[in-house]
Short mmCIF file of C-alpha atoms and ligand atoms in Angstrom, two decimals:
data_model
loop_
_atom_site.label_atom_id
_atom_site.label_comp_id
_atom_site.label_asym_id
_atom_site.label_seq_id
_atom_site.Cartn_x
_atom_site.Cartn_y
_atom_site.Cartn_z
CA MET A 1 108.60 -3.22 161.37
CA SER A 2 108.16 -5.85 158.70
CA ARG A 3 105.28 -5.43 156.25
CA ILE A 4 105.84 -7.61 153.17
CA GLN A 5 103.75 -6.61 149.99
CA LEU A 6 103.38 -8.41 147.01
CA GLU A 7 102.31 -6.77 144.16
CA ASN A 8 100.82 -8.95 140.83
CA VAL A 9 103.98 -11.22 141.01
CA THR A 10 104.43 -13.53 138.05
CA LYS A 11 106.64 -16.21 138.27
CA LYS A 12 107.03 -18.78 135.13
CA PHE A 13 108.99 -21.92 135.23
CA GLY A 14 109.34 -23.20 131.70
CA LYS A 15 106.08 -23.53 130.49
CA VAL A 16 104.69 -23.62 134.26
CA THR A 17 102.83 -20.49 135.77
CA ALA A 18 103.88 -20.89 139.29
CA LEU A 19 102.63 -17.51 140.35
CA ASP A 20 100.11 -16.14 138.02
CA GLY A 21 99.30 -12.19 138.95
CA ILE A 22 99.43 -12.99 142.82
CA SER A 23 99.18 -9.58 145.21
CA LEU A 24 99.17 -9.72 149.15
CA ASP A 25 99.26 -7.17 152.04
CA ILE A 26 101.42 -8.83 154.94
CA ARG A 27 101.53 -6.49 157.85
CA ASP A 28 103.99 -6.11 160.46
CA LYS A 29 103.70 -9.05 163.33
CA GLU A 30 101.34 -11.19 161.43
CA PHE A 31 101.32 -14.50 161.77
CA PHE A 32 100.25 -15.12 157.53
CA VAL A 33 99.30 -19.02 156.76
CA LEU A 34 99.83 -19.66 152.74
CA PHE A 35 97.04 -22.73 152.71
CA GLY A 36 96.74 -24.73 149.24
CA PRO A 37 96.99 -28.39 148.08
CA ALA A 38 100.27 -29.22 146.48
CA GLY A 39 101.08 -27.72 143.45
CA ALA A 40 99.67 -24.54 143.94
CA GLY A 41 102.73 -21.54 144.07
CA LYS A 42 103.37 -21.78 148.06
CA THR A 43 106.97 -22.80 148.84
CA THR A 44 107.73 -20.63 145.40
CA ILE A 45 105.98 -17.42 147.13
CA LEU A 46 108.22 -18.14 149.81
CA ASN A 47 110.89 -18.10 148.07
CA CYS A 48 110.08 -14.51 146.34
CA ILE A 49 109.66 -13.55 149.45
CA ALA A 50 113.66 -14.89 150.74
CA GLY A 51 114.66 -13.91 147.29
CA ILE A 52 115.64 -17.35 146.30
CA GLN A 53 113.63 -16.97 143.40
CA ILE A 54 112.77 -13.33 141.56
CA PRO A 55 109.47 -12.92 139.55
CA GLU A 56 109.55 -12.10 136.15
CA GLU A 57 107.00 -9.79 136.57
CA GLY A 58 105.81 -7.57 139.15
CA VAL A 59 107.21 -6.89 142.87
CA VAL A 60 107.90 -7.66 146.32
CA LYS A 61 108.65 -4.85 149.21
CA PHE A 62 109.62 -5.36 152.22
CA ASP A 63 108.02 -2.26 154.68
CA GLY A 64 107.16 -0.14 150.97
CA GLU A 65 111.19 -1.26 150.32
CA VAL A 66 111.06 -2.48 146.13
CA MET A 67 113.23 -5.71 147.68
CA ASN A 68 113.21 -7.66 143.83
CA LEU A 69 117.07 -6.45 143.01
CA THR A 70 117.95 -7.34 146.72
CA ASP A 71 119.82 -10.73 146.60
CA ALA A 72 117.88 -13.11 149.32
CA ALA A 73 121.62 -13.18 151.65
CA HIS A 74 120.36 -9.01 152.16
CA ARG A 75 116.18 -9.65 152.60
CA ASP A 76 117.11 -10.94 156.79
CA THR A 77 114.45 -13.13 156.21
CA ALA A 78 115.25 -16.93 158.31
CA MET A 79 113.78 -19.93 156.13
CA VAL A 80 112.42 -23.07 158.15
CA PHE A 81 112.59 -25.33 155.48
CA GLU A 82 110.10 -28.82 155.37
CA ASN A 83 113.46 -30.74 154.25
CA TYR A 84 115.32 -29.50 157.66
CA ALA A 85 118.79 -28.13 155.89
CA LEU A 86 121.12 -29.03 159.01
CA TYR A 87 124.72 -29.54 158.35
CA PRO A 88 125.23 -32.48 158.93
CA GLN A 89 129.26 -32.56 160.51
CA MET A 90 127.77 -30.14 162.47
CA THR A 91 126.31 -30.72 166.32
CA VAL A 92 122.64 -29.27 166.85
CA TYR A 93 124.70 -26.02 169.24
CA ASP A 94 127.57 -25.25 166.28
CA ASN A 95 123.82 -25.66 163.78
CA MET A 96 122.29 -23.26 165.64
CA ALA A 97 124.93 -20.74 165.95
CA SER A 98 126.00 -20.93 162.20
CA PRO A 99 123.46 -17.79 161.25
CA LEU A 100 124.73 -15.79 164.19
CA ARG A 101 128.36 -16.82 163.11
CA SER A 102 127.61 -15.87 159.00
CA PRO A 103 130.29 -12.95 157.99
CA LEU A 104 126.14 -10.54 157.70
CA TYR A 105 125.14 -11.13 161.20
CA LYS A 106 128.34 -11.77 163.12
CA LYS A 107 127.95 -11.84 167.27
CA ASP A 108 130.40 -12.95 169.70
CA GLU A 109 130.22 -16.37 171.09
CA ALA A 110 129.03 -15.40 174.55
CA TYR A 111 125.94 -13.94 173.03
CA ILE A 112 125.70 -17.16 170.79
CA LYS A 113 125.45 -19.23 173.97
CA GLU A 114 123.12 -17.57 175.97
CA LYS A 115 120.85 -17.35 172.94
CA ILE A 116 121.16 -21.04 172.04
CA GLN A 117 120.59 -21.68 175.54
CA GLU A 118 117.22 -19.33 175.62
CA VAL A 119 115.71 -20.39 172.40
CA ALA A 120 116.56 -24.58 173.22
CA GLU A 121 115.07 -24.30 176.47
CA MET A 122 111.48 -22.67 174.96
CA MET A 123 111.43 -25.34 172.61
CA LYS A 124 112.66 -27.58 174.73
CA MET A 125 116.02 -29.37 173.01
CA ASP A 126 118.28 -28.89 175.36
CA TYR A 127 119.62 -31.46 175.75
CA LEU A 128 119.83 -32.27 171.80
CA LEU A 129 122.74 -29.68 171.67
CA GLN A 130 125.57 -31.76 171.58
CA ARG A 131 124.28 -34.37 169.34
CA LEU A 132 125.17 -34.30 165.28
CA PRO A 133 122.04 -34.53 162.98
CA SER A 134 122.65 -38.31 162.27
CA GLN A 135 121.86 -39.04 165.90
CA LEU A 136 118.49 -37.52 166.09
CA SER A 137 114.53 -38.44 164.78
CA ASN A 138 113.20 -36.40 162.09
CA GLY A 139 110.77 -34.87 164.33
CA GLN A 140 113.95 -33.68 166.29
CA LYS A 141 115.09 -32.40 163.21
CA GLN A 142 112.33 -30.12 162.51
CA ARG A 143 112.72 -28.61 165.95
CA VAL A 144 116.26 -27.60 165.43
CA ALA A 145 116.13 -25.89 161.51
CA MET A 146 113.33 -24.52 163.88
CA GLY A 147 115.18 -23.31 166.95
CA ARG A 148 118.17 -22.66 163.88
CA ALA A 149 115.75 -19.93 162.50
CA LEU A 150 114.41 -18.51 165.97
CA VAL A 151 117.59 -17.30 166.58
CA ARG A 152 117.87 -14.58 164.82
CA SER A 153 115.69 -11.59 164.73
CA PRO A 154 114.96 -11.26 160.90
CA ARG A 155 112.51 -9.45 160.01
CA VAL A 156 110.24 -11.81 158.65
CA TYR A 157 110.44 -15.97 159.60
CA LEU A 158 109.34 -17.32 156.02
CA MET A 159 107.86 -21.35 157.28
CA ASP A 160 107.41 -24.47 154.78
CA GLU A 161 105.83 -26.35 156.48
CA PRO A 162 108.15 -26.73 159.81
CA LEU A 163 105.35 -29.93 161.17
CA ALA A 164 105.55 -32.28 158.46
CA HIS A 165 107.41 -35.00 160.32
CA LEU A 166 106.61 -34.33 163.36
CA ASP A 167 103.39 -37.12 164.79
CA ALA A 168 100.36 -36.20 165.61
CA LYS A 169 100.93 -35.32 169.20
CA LEU A 170 103.97 -32.97 169.09
CA ARG A 171 102.57 -31.39 165.94
CA ASN A 172 99.81 -30.23 168.22
CA SER A 173 102.41 -28.38 170.98
CA MET A 174 104.27 -27.75 168.79
CA ARG A 175 101.46 -25.91 166.96
CA THR A 176 101.47 -24.29 170.30
CA GLU A 177 103.85 -22.94 171.15
CA LEU A 178 105.04 -21.80 167.62
CA LYS A 179 101.54 -19.42 167.79
CA GLU A 180 102.96 -18.15 171.37
CA ILE A 181 106.55 -17.63 169.84
CA GLN A 182 105.66 -15.28 167.06
CA ALA A 183 103.53 -13.69 169.66
CA ASN A 184 106.29 -13.39 172.17
CA PHE A 185 109.09 -12.01 169.37
CA GLY A 186 106.26 -9.79 167.28
CA THR A 187 107.96 -10.93 163.95
CA THR A 188 105.93 -11.16 161.05
CA SER A 189 105.83 -14.24 159.54
CA VAL A 190 104.70 -16.50 156.60
CA TYR A 191 103.64 -20.14 157.20
CA VAL A 192 102.82 -22.50 154.65
CA THR A 193 101.32 -25.75 155.30
CA HIS A 194 98.04 -28.24 153.87
CA ASP A 195 96.94 -28.80 156.75
CA PHE A 196 93.77 -27.61 157.64
CA MET A 197 94.39 -27.88 160.93
CA GLU A 198 97.45 -26.11 161.33
CA ALA A 199 95.67 -23.69 158.85
CA MET A 200 92.94 -22.27 161.41
CA SER A 201 95.24 -22.86 164.43
CA LEU A 202 98.19 -20.37 163.84
CA GLY A 203 96.79 -18.38 161.17
CA ASP A 204 95.88 -14.54 161.86
CA ARG A 205 94.98 -14.92 158.12
CA ILE A 206 95.31 -17.78 156.14
CA ALA A 207 95.20 -16.86 151.79
CA ILE A 208 94.11 -19.78 149.77
CA VAL A 209 96.28 -20.37 146.95
CA ASN A 210 95.09 -22.56 144.05
CA GLU A 211 96.96 -23.09 140.60
CA GLY A 212 99.22 -19.94 141.01
CA LYS A 213 96.11 -17.46 141.84
CA ILE A 214 95.03 -15.85 145.52
CA VAL A 215 91.76 -17.52 145.90
CA GLN A 216 90.54 -15.72 149.57
CA ILE A 217 92.34 -13.90 151.79
CA GLY A 218 90.29 -14.20 155.60
CA THR A 219 90.40 -14.99 159.23
CA GLY A 220 89.46 -18.97 159.01
CA ASP A 221 86.50 -18.39 160.83
CA GLU A 222 85.43 -15.83 157.67
CA ILE A 223 86.84 -18.52 154.96
CA TYR A 224 85.24 -21.10 156.75
CA TYR A 225 82.10 -20.12 157.31
CA MET A 226 82.11 -17.90 154.64
CA PRO A 227 84.18 -19.92 151.25
CA CYS A 228 84.27 -17.92 148.72
CA ASN A 229 83.46 -20.66 146.08
CA GLU A 230 83.00 -24.91 146.37
CA PHE A 231 86.48 -25.77 145.92
CA VAL A 232 88.17 -23.56 149.38
CA SER A 233 84.75 -25.23 151.60
CA GLN A 234 86.24 -28.03 150.53
CA LEU A 235 89.48 -27.03 151.00
CA MET A 236 88.61 -25.88 154.56
CA GLY A 237 87.49 -29.14 156.57
CA ASP A 238 88.27 -32.64 157.60
CA PRO A 239 86.33 -34.31 157.03
CA GLU A 240 85.09 -32.87 154.06
CA ILE A 241 82.00 -30.77 153.60
CA ASN A 242 79.12 -32.15 151.50
CA LEU A 243 77.83 -30.71 148.53
CA ILE A 244 74.48 -31.49 147.45
CA ALA A 245 73.08 -30.80 143.90
CA GLY A 246 69.68 -29.38 143.86
CA THR A 247 66.50 -27.35 142.83
CA LEU A 248 64.87 -23.94 145.18
CA LYS A 249 61.47 -23.53 144.78
CA LYS A 250 59.69 -20.32 145.90
CA GLU A 251 56.49 -21.37 147.56
CA GLY A 252 54.79 -17.65 149.02
CA ASP A 253 56.96 -16.85 152.04
CA SER A 254 59.16 -19.77 151.88
CA TYR A 255 61.60 -22.25 150.09
CA SER A 256 62.19 -25.55 149.54
CA PHE A 257 65.07 -27.79 148.22
CA ILE A 258 64.21 -30.51 146.44
CA MET A 259 67.32 -32.41 146.34
CA ASP A 260 68.68 -34.57 142.91
CA ALA A 261 69.14 -37.67 144.57
CA GLY A 262 66.31 -39.08 146.02
CA GLU A 263 64.05 -36.49 144.86
CA LYS A 264 63.61 -34.99 148.41
CA VAL A 265 61.67 -32.21 149.07
CA TYR A 266 63.37 -30.33 152.36
CA HIS A 267 61.33 -27.19 153.61
CA LEU A 268 63.90 -24.52 154.39
CA PRO A 269 63.79 -23.39 157.98
CA THR A 270 62.35 -19.14 157.92
CA ASP A 271 65.06 -16.49 157.11
CA TYR A 272 63.77 -13.82 155.91
CA GLU A 273 67.20 -12.48 155.66
CA LEU A 274 67.72 -15.35 153.30
CA PHE A 275 65.15 -15.80 151.70
CA GLU A 276 65.11 -11.71 150.61
CA LYS A 277 68.59 -12.35 149.37
CA LEU A 278 68.04 -15.48 147.28
CA ASP A 279 65.28 -13.68 145.76
CA ASP A 280 67.43 -11.53 144.67
CA LEU A 281 69.37 -13.64 143.48
CA GLY A 282 66.74 -15.55 141.75
CA CYS A 283 69.51 -18.94 141.27
CA GLU A 284 67.30 -22.38 140.99
CA LYS A 285 70.26 -25.36 140.37
CA VAL A 286 71.83 -24.79 143.60
CA ASP A 287 74.80 -27.36 145.77
CA ILE A 288 73.73 -26.52 149.48
CA GLY A 289 77.00 -27.08 151.28
CA MET A 290 77.03 -29.03 154.99
CA ARG A 291 79.41 -29.69 157.41
CA PRO A 292 79.37 -33.12 158.27
CA GLN A 293 78.75 -31.94 161.98
CA ASN A 294 75.66 -30.67 160.93
CA LEU A 295 74.03 -34.35 160.00
CA ASN A 296 72.93 -36.80 162.33
CA TYR A 297 71.85 -39.70 161.55
CA SER A 298 70.07 -43.20 163.38
CA PHE A 299 69.39 -46.28 162.75
CA GLU A 300 66.02 -46.87 163.19
CA ALA A 301 63.52 -45.01 160.46
CA HIS A 302 62.39 -41.19 161.80
CA GLU A 303 60.04 -38.79 160.22
CA GLY A 304 62.15 -36.25 158.01
CA TYR A 305 65.33 -38.58 157.72
CA LEU A 306 66.40 -39.62 154.27
CA LYS A 307 66.88 -43.24 154.37
CA CYS A 308 70.20 -44.32 153.28
CA THR A 309 72.98 -47.17 153.33
CA VAL A 310 76.28 -47.23 155.03
CA TYR A 311 79.18 -46.71 152.19
CA SER A 312 81.34 -46.28 155.15
CA TYR A 313 82.91 -46.39 158.64
CA GLU A 314 85.83 -45.31 159.40
CA SER A 315 87.69 -44.04 162.56
CA ILE A 316 90.06 -40.75 162.56
CA GLY A 317 91.63 -40.91 165.74
CA ASN A 318 89.06 -40.06 169.23
CA LYS A 319 86.33 -39.84 166.61
CA SER A 320 84.93 -42.01 163.36
CA VAL A 321 83.80 -40.63 159.94
CA ILE A 322 80.31 -42.78 158.49
CA VAL A 323 79.38 -42.11 155.27
CA ALA A 324 76.17 -42.92 154.20
CA GLU A 325 75.52 -43.35 150.16
CA LEU A 326 72.16 -42.18 148.10
CA ASN A 327 71.84 -42.43 144.84
CA GLY A 328 75.40 -41.77 144.39
CA LEU A 329 75.33 -39.07 146.69
CA GLN A 330 77.91 -39.51 149.93
CA LEU A 331 76.72 -37.75 152.41
CA ARG A 332 79.96 -37.59 154.97
CA MET A 333 78.66 -37.77 159.12
CA ILE A 334 80.31 -37.45 162.66
CA ALA A 335 80.17 -40.65 164.32
CA PRO A 336 82.03 -41.68 167.81
CA ASN A 337 84.46 -45.15 167.80
CA GLY A 338 83.82 -48.39 168.46
CA LEU A 339 80.00 -48.49 166.76
CA THR A 340 78.95 -51.82 165.48
CA VAL A 341 77.69 -50.43 162.04
CA LYS A 342 77.47 -53.04 158.81
CA ILE A 343 78.43 -51.94 155.59
CA ASP A 344 75.06 -51.37 153.27
CA GLN A 345 72.94 -51.38 156.21
CA ASP A 346 69.97 -48.44 155.95
CA ILE A 347 70.97 -46.13 157.85
CA TYR A 348 68.56 -42.43 158.19
CA VAL A 349 70.11 -38.84 157.55
CA ASP A 350 69.29 -35.78 158.77
CA MET A 351 70.61 -32.23 157.98
CA GLU A 352 70.31 -29.14 160.58
CA LEU A 353 69.66 -26.87 157.50
CA ASN A 354 69.98 -24.03 159.33
CA TYR A 355 73.47 -24.42 159.07
CA ALA A 356 73.29 -24.56 155.21
CA MET A 357 75.99 -22.70 152.71
CA PHE A 358 74.36 -22.10 149.36
CA PHE A 359 76.53 -22.04 146.05
CA ASP A 360 76.05 -21.40 143.12
CA ALA A 361 75.49 -24.50 141.22
CA GLU A 362 77.03 -23.67 137.84
CA SER A 363 79.78 -21.42 139.09
CA LYS A 364 80.15 -23.26 142.37
CA GLU A 365 80.78 -19.34 143.78
CA TYR A 366 79.50 -18.89 147.25
CA LEU A 367 75.95 -17.34 146.98
CA THR A 368 74.34 -16.90 150.70
CA ARG A 369 74.53 -18.82 154.18
CA TYR A 370 72.10 -18.98 157.11
CA ASN A 371 73.48 -16.56 159.85
CA GLU A 372 75.08 -14.76 157.03
CA ALA A 373 74.95 -11.18 159.23
CA ALA A 374 75.38 -12.99 162.70
CA VAL A 375 78.88 -14.80 160.67
CA LEU A 376 79.93 -11.24 159.25
CA ALA A 377 79.87 -9.44 162.76
CA LEU A 378 82.12 -12.39 164.33
CA THR A 379 84.34 -11.63 161.27
CA GLU A 380 84.56 -8.05 161.63
CA GLN A 381 85.50 -8.14 165.12
CA GLU A 382 88.37 -10.32 164.35
CA GLY A 383 89.30 -8.34 161.57
N1 ATP B 401 112.80 -25.17 140.35
C1 ATP B 401 110.86 -25.70 139.74
N2 ATP B 401 111.19 -25.76 138.70
C2 ATP B 401 110.45 -25.75 137.45
N3 ATP B 401 109.44 -26.35 138.06
C3 ATP B 401 108.77 -25.81 139.37
C4 ATP B 401 110.40 -25.52 140.32
N4 ATP B 401 109.19 -25.09 141.50
C5 ATP B 401 108.62 -25.04 141.37
N5 ATP B 401 107.82 -25.83 140.42
C6 ATP B 401 105.78 -25.65 139.58
O1 ATP B 401 105.85 -24.73 139.80
C7 ATP B 401 104.39 -24.73 140.70
C8 ATP B 401 103.91 -24.24 142.39
O2 ATP B 401 104.97 -25.22 142.94
P1 ATP B 401 105.27 -24.76 144.47
O3 ATP B 401 106.51 -25.68 145.14
O4 ATP B 401 105.59 -23.73 144.48
O5 ATP B 401 104.19 -25.66 145.24
P2 ATP B 401 103.47 -25.67 146.30
O6 ATP B 401 102.05 -25.06 146.12
O7 ATP B 401 104.50 -25.55 147.06
O8 ATP B 401 103.35 -27.40 146.49
P3 ATP B 401 103.86 -28.34 147.74
O9 ATP B 401 102.22 -28.37 148.90
O10 ATP B 401 103.39 -29.61 146.56
O11 ATP B 401 105.44 -28.34 148.07
C9 ATP B 401 103.82 -26.25 140.62
O12 ATP B 401 103.92 -27.06 139.11
C10 ATP B 401 105.89 -26.87 140.64
O13 ATP B 401 105.54 -27.88 140.05
#
């Protein structure tokens, strides 16, 4: 059992408030992801759980027991750092054995050998056991650092960007493995990342951290489909969501959206629940959020398509991103690789508005979206 709670935790470094009244309730056996931009406070949260840093205010609890006065060595956590922290003079085997040889968790050598063999096989690194860290690639060092944490069965694994130095292919396969390993071990895990795909694929739940505060907590789908504000909508998606400023206008039973750029008028697809909500909210100035995959383009003029020019066309691996521009508004869209596209050439853009999210133009807070009830039903199933 390991439920980890933080209640109103504040941590300062001189004048910098790294954590500003953070509260989290991480469930037993949960794979919990902390996701946010650089400097948000993610590592500091891990350090407060580990006992490496002590909050000035607030409480850290393990299974209901206050841990603030328990030192790091006695909290029974296992941490994996981005910078590996391997002992350079020890072989991989001895590095992995080190937690099991420490006075606190001491095990006999036969047990240690068996455990290391099991983890090394699982992590496909048994051929590395006799090497020194200096004889390993960065990716291999990272696997060893993770293996060293996995030989123990602590109350909680604390992982700080453990896949950051792996190449894309290895990162993908490690992601899948990690999730399986955690499911098998059933150990509560808190995992820091600033990689959107990693957060989505690993987290049972994700906490969005920004400027020392928790902005939103939920399943990946919940946050992706109903981000609580524009900042979260931008963070949750790669390529980033399009935010399009304009004015809502009610006309009888229906609504139009007049886009600021080009003053193009869109008649919003009918969704009575959405329209009722818009009636209640009474907002005029809104930003519409459109994911890049819900924009379509053509190089020929079409009725209802928005005439723009190509701003850029760049490959992002197995697909590309086209950015179209109109009066300073840039629209990101997904396209295949290998198109013949010239910068500044005409491009015509269509928006699948029945996927739109609506944000208040002033506060930037989420207002509503199409199919909100269906999204809520989906996320309730997951929760
Ligand atoms: N030991 C320290 N001394 C002074 N300031 C610190 C210290 N540790 C963290 N900070 C500051 O606290 C804030 C939060 O840092 P933290 O490392 O927790 O962020 P993070 O979200 O993990 O960022 P990153 O993704 O870049 O690792 C930052 O402003 C950082 O500069």
